Amino acid sequence: MPCDASGMAEIHRWFKAGFGEGGILVEGVRDGDAAHAEVVAAHLDLLSAALHGHHEFEDANLWDRLSAQAPPCAVHVERMKVQHAQMLVHLDELDAALPAWRATGRATDATAVLGALTGINVALAAHLPDEEENIVPVMERELDQQDMVAASEHGRRAVPRGQTWQAMGAILAAQPDGGTSWLRKNLPVPVRLIWRVAGRPRYAASRRALVEGPR
């Protein structure tokens, strides 16, 4: 049976929105405000860990399989591998630059963070639509739904401890309908209730801290 790989675009929206606003969040930290820098850096760490995990799953589980099962897709797979390698350079730059800035909040330490974010966003702009156009349709023909379940589980494990609600809220916020369809598709009713009662307020508080700094 064909599988539903629409979750790829849903997660891609999160990466596009999250990294897209990253530079604005970094620039919104006052020079020397280490407390605010800590909040923003933790947010960027979350995004980096999630994107690392997303790509690690694809590298380990998708590329060789798609090339073998759908040989005409091999040319696209090779391009995905190159794009992932290019993305990894910028993600590693971000991971290396964050500790110094989060410790000091100094504008001089933010420069390397901003440069890495620029590289990530350029790479995402090339990679995400390419993957959605040329890889996702092949996934839906060649893979089964259990493969998509495995991808989702891997993604959840990549989220740093204590940031589940922040990740979920950001995914919802990145969807065109604000996440209504995502909630219905991915979460049973009891978990949706927990989200409304506990998760959504925590996410809202984290967003305020990102923009305004901790109080």
Coordinates of C-alpha atoms in Angstrom, one line a residue:
M1 CA 0.0 0.0 0.0
P2 CA 1.3 3.5 -0.7
C3 CA 2.4 5.4 2.3
D4 CA 1.6 9.0 3.4
A5 CA 4.8 11.0 3.4
S6 CA 3.1 14.4 4.0
G7 CA 4.9 14.5 7.3
M8 CA 8.1 15.4 5.4
A9 CA 6.6 18.7 4.3
E10 CA 5.2 19.4 7.7
I11 CA 8.6 19.0 9.4
H12 CA 10.3 20.9 6.6
R13 CA 7.9 23.9 7.4
W14 CA 9.2 23.8 10.9
F15 CA 12.9 23.9 9.8
K16 CA 12.2 26.7 7.3
A17 CA 10.3 28.8 9.9
G18 CA 12.6 28.1 12.8
F19 CA 15.9 28.7 11.1
G20 CA 14.4 31.5 9.1
E21 CA 13.7 33.5 12.2
G22 CA 16.9 32.5 13.9
G23 CA 18.9 35.5 12.9
I24 CA 16.2 37.9 14.1
L25 CA 16.1 36.2 17.5
V26 CA 19.9 36.4 17.8
E27 CA 19.9 40.0 16.8
G28 CA 17.2 40.7 19.3
V29 CA 19.5 39.8 22.2
R30 CA 21.0 42.9 23.8
D31 CA 24.8 42.9 23.8
G32 CA 26.0 41.1 26.9
D33 CA 22.6 39.7 27.9
A34 CA 23.7 36.2 28.6
A35 CA 20.4 35.1 30.1
H36 CA 18.5 35.9 26.9
A37 CA 21.3 34.4 24.8
E38 CA 20.9 31.2 26.8
V39 CA 17.2 31.0 25.9
V40 CA 17.8 31.6 22.2
A41 CA 20.8 29.3 22.0
A42 CA 18.7 26.5 23.6
H43 CA 16.1 27.1 20.9
L44 CA 18.7 26.9 18.2
D45 CA 20.2 23.8 19.7
L46 CA 16.7 22.2 19.5
L47 CA 16.4 23.0 15.8
S48 CA 19.9 21.8 15.1
A49 CA 19.4 18.5 16.9
A50 CA 16.1 18.0 15.1
L51 CA 17.6 18.7 11.7
H52 CA 20.6 16.5 12.4
G53 CA 18.3 13.7 13.4
H54 CA 16.0 14.1 10.4
H55 CA 19.0 13.9 8.0
E56 CA 20.6 11.1 9.9
F57 CA 17.5 9.0 9.4
E58 CA 17.4 9.7 5.7
D59 CA 21.1 9.0 5.2
A60 CA 20.8 5.7 7.0
N61 CA 17.4 4.4 5.9
L62 CA 16.3 6.1 2.6
W63 CA 18.9 6.8 0.1
D64 CA 20.3 3.4 -0.8
R65 CA 16.9 1.8 -0.6
L66 CA 15.3 4.4 -2.9
S67 CA 18.2 4.0 -5.4
A68 CA 17.8 0.2 -5.4
Q69 CA 14.0 0.1 -5.6
A70 CA 13.6 3.1 -8.0
P71 CA 16.7 3.3 -10.1
P72 CA 15.6 6.5 -12.0
C73 CA 15.6 8.2 -8.6
A74 CA 19.3 7.6 -8.1
V75 CA 20.3 10.9 -9.6
H76 CA 18.1 12.7 -7.2
V77 CA 19.4 10.6 -4.3
E78 CA 23.0 11.5 -5.1
R79 CA 22.0 15.2 -5.1
M80 CA 20.3 14.8 -1.7
K81 CA 23.6 13.3 -0.4
V82 CA 25.5 16.3 -1.6
Q83 CA 23.0 18.7 -0.2
H84 CA 23.1 17.0 3.2
A85 CA 26.9 17.2 3.3
Q86 CA 26.7 20.9 2.5
M87 CA 24.1 21.4 5.2
L88 CA 26.2 19.5 7.8
V89 CA 29.0 22.0 7.3
H90 CA 26.8 24.8 8.4
L91 CA 25.1 22.9 11.2
D92 CA 28.4 22.0 12.6
E93 CA 29.4 25.7 12.4
L94 CA 26.3 26.6 14.4
D95 CA 26.9 23.9 17.0
A96 CA 30.5 25.1 17.4
A97 CA 29.5 28.8 17.6
L98 CA 26.6 28.6 20.1
P99 CA 28.5 27.8 23.3
A100 CA 30.6 31.0 23.4
W101 CA 27.6 33.2 22.6
R102 CA 25.2 31.6 25.0
A103 CA 27.8 32.1 27.8
T104 CA 28.4 35.8 27.1
G105 CA 25.6 37.2 25.0
R106 CA 28.2 39.4 23.4
A107 CA 27.5 40.7 19.9
T108 CA 31.0 39.8 18.9
D109 CA 30.3 36.1 19.7
A110 CA 27.0 36.3 17.8
T111 CA 28.8 36.9 14.5
A112 CA 29.7 33.3 14.0
V113 CA 26.2 32.2 15.0
L114 CA 24.6 34.5 12.4
G115 CA 27.0 33.4 9.7
A116 CA 26.1 29.7 10.3
L117 CA 22.4 30.5 10.3
T118 CA 22.8 32.3 6.9
G119 CA 24.5 29.2 5.5
I120 CA 21.8 26.9 6.9
N121 CA 19.0 29.0 5.4
V122 CA 20.6 29.1 2.0
A123 CA 21.1 25.4 2.1
L124 CA 17.5 24.8 3.2
A125 CA 16.1 27.0 0.4
A126 CA 17.8 24.7 -2.1
H127 CA 17.3 21.4 -0.4
L128 CA 13.7 21.3 1.0
P129 CA 11.7 22.0 -2.2
D130 CA 14.0 19.7 -4.2
E131 CA 13.4 16.9 -1.8
E132 CA 9.6 17.5 -1.7
E133 CA 9.4 17.5 -5.5
N134 CA 11.7 14.7 -6.4
I135 CA 12.0 12.4 -3.4
V136 CA 8.7 12.5 -1.5
P137 CA 6.6 11.1 -4.4
V138 CA 9.0 8.2 -4.8
M139 CA 8.9 7.5 -1.0
E140 CA 5.1 7.3 -1.3
R141 CA 5.4 4.7 -4.0
E142 CA 8.2 2.6 -2.7
L143 CA 7.9 2.7 1.1
D144 CA 5.2 1.6 3.5
Q145 CA 3.6 3.4 6.4
Q146 CA 5.8 1.6 9.0
D147 CA 8.8 3.4 7.4
M148 CA 7.1 6.7 8.1
V149 CA 6.3 5.7 11.7
A150 CA 10.0 4.8 12.1
A151 CA 11.0 8.2 10.8
S152 CA 8.7 10.0 13.2
E153 CA 10.0 8.0 16.1
H154 CA 13.5 8.8 15.2
G155 CA 12.6 12.5 15.0
R156 CA 11.0 12.4 18.4
R157 CA 14.1 10.8 19.9
A158 CA 16.3 13.6 18.4
V159 CA 14.5 16.3 20.4
P160 CA 16.5 17.3 23.5
R161 CA 15.1 16.3 26.8
G162 CA 12.7 18.8 28.3
Q163 CA 11.9 20.5 24.9
T164 CA 9.1 18.3 23.6
W165 CA 6.4 20.9 24.1
Q166 CA 8.5 23.6 22.5
A167 CA 9.2 21.4 19.5
M168 CA 5.5 20.4 19.1
G169 CA 4.3 24.0 19.4
A170 CA 6.8 25.2 16.8
I171 CA 5.7 22.4 14.4
L172 CA 2.1 23.4 14.9
A173 CA 2.8 27.1 14.4
A174 CA 4.6 26.4 11.1
Q175 CA 1.6 24.7 9.5
P176 CA -0.7 26.7 7.3
D177 CA -3.8 26.0 9.5
G178 CA -1.9 26.6 12.7
G179 CA -1.5 22.9 13.3
T180 CA -5.2 21.8 13.6
S181 CA -4.9 19.1 10.9
W182 CA -1.5 17.9 12.3
L183 CA -3.0 17.5 15.8
R184 CA -5.9 15.4 14.5
K185 CA -3.7 13.3 12.3
N186 CA -0.8 12.6 14.7
L187 CA -2.2 12.7 18.3
P188 CA -5.0 10.8 20.0
V189 CA -7.6 12.7 21.9
P190 CA -6.1 12.3 25.4
V191 CA -2.7 13.7 24.2
R192 CA -4.5 16.6 22.4
L193 CA -6.1 17.4 25.8
I194 CA -2.8 17.4 27.5
W195 CA -1.4 19.7 24.8
R196 CA -4.2 22.2 25.4
V197 CA -3.9 22.1 29.2
A198 CA -0.2 21.8 29.7
G199 CA 1.8 22.0 26.4
R200 CA 0.3 25.0 24.8
P201 CA 0.8 27.3 27.8
R202 CA 4.4 26.1 28.2
Y203 CA 5.0 26.7 24.5
A204 CA 3.5 30.2 24.7
A205 CA 5.8 31.0 27.7
S206 CA 8.8 29.8 25.7
R207 CA 7.9 32.0 22.8
R208 CA 7.7 35.0 25.0
A209 CA 11.1 34.2 26.5
L210 CA 12.6 33.9 23.0
V211 CA 11.4 37.3 21.9
E212 CA 11.6 39.2 25.2
G213 CA 14.1 37.4 27.2
P214 CA 13.5 35.6 30.5
R215 CA 11.7 37.4 33.3

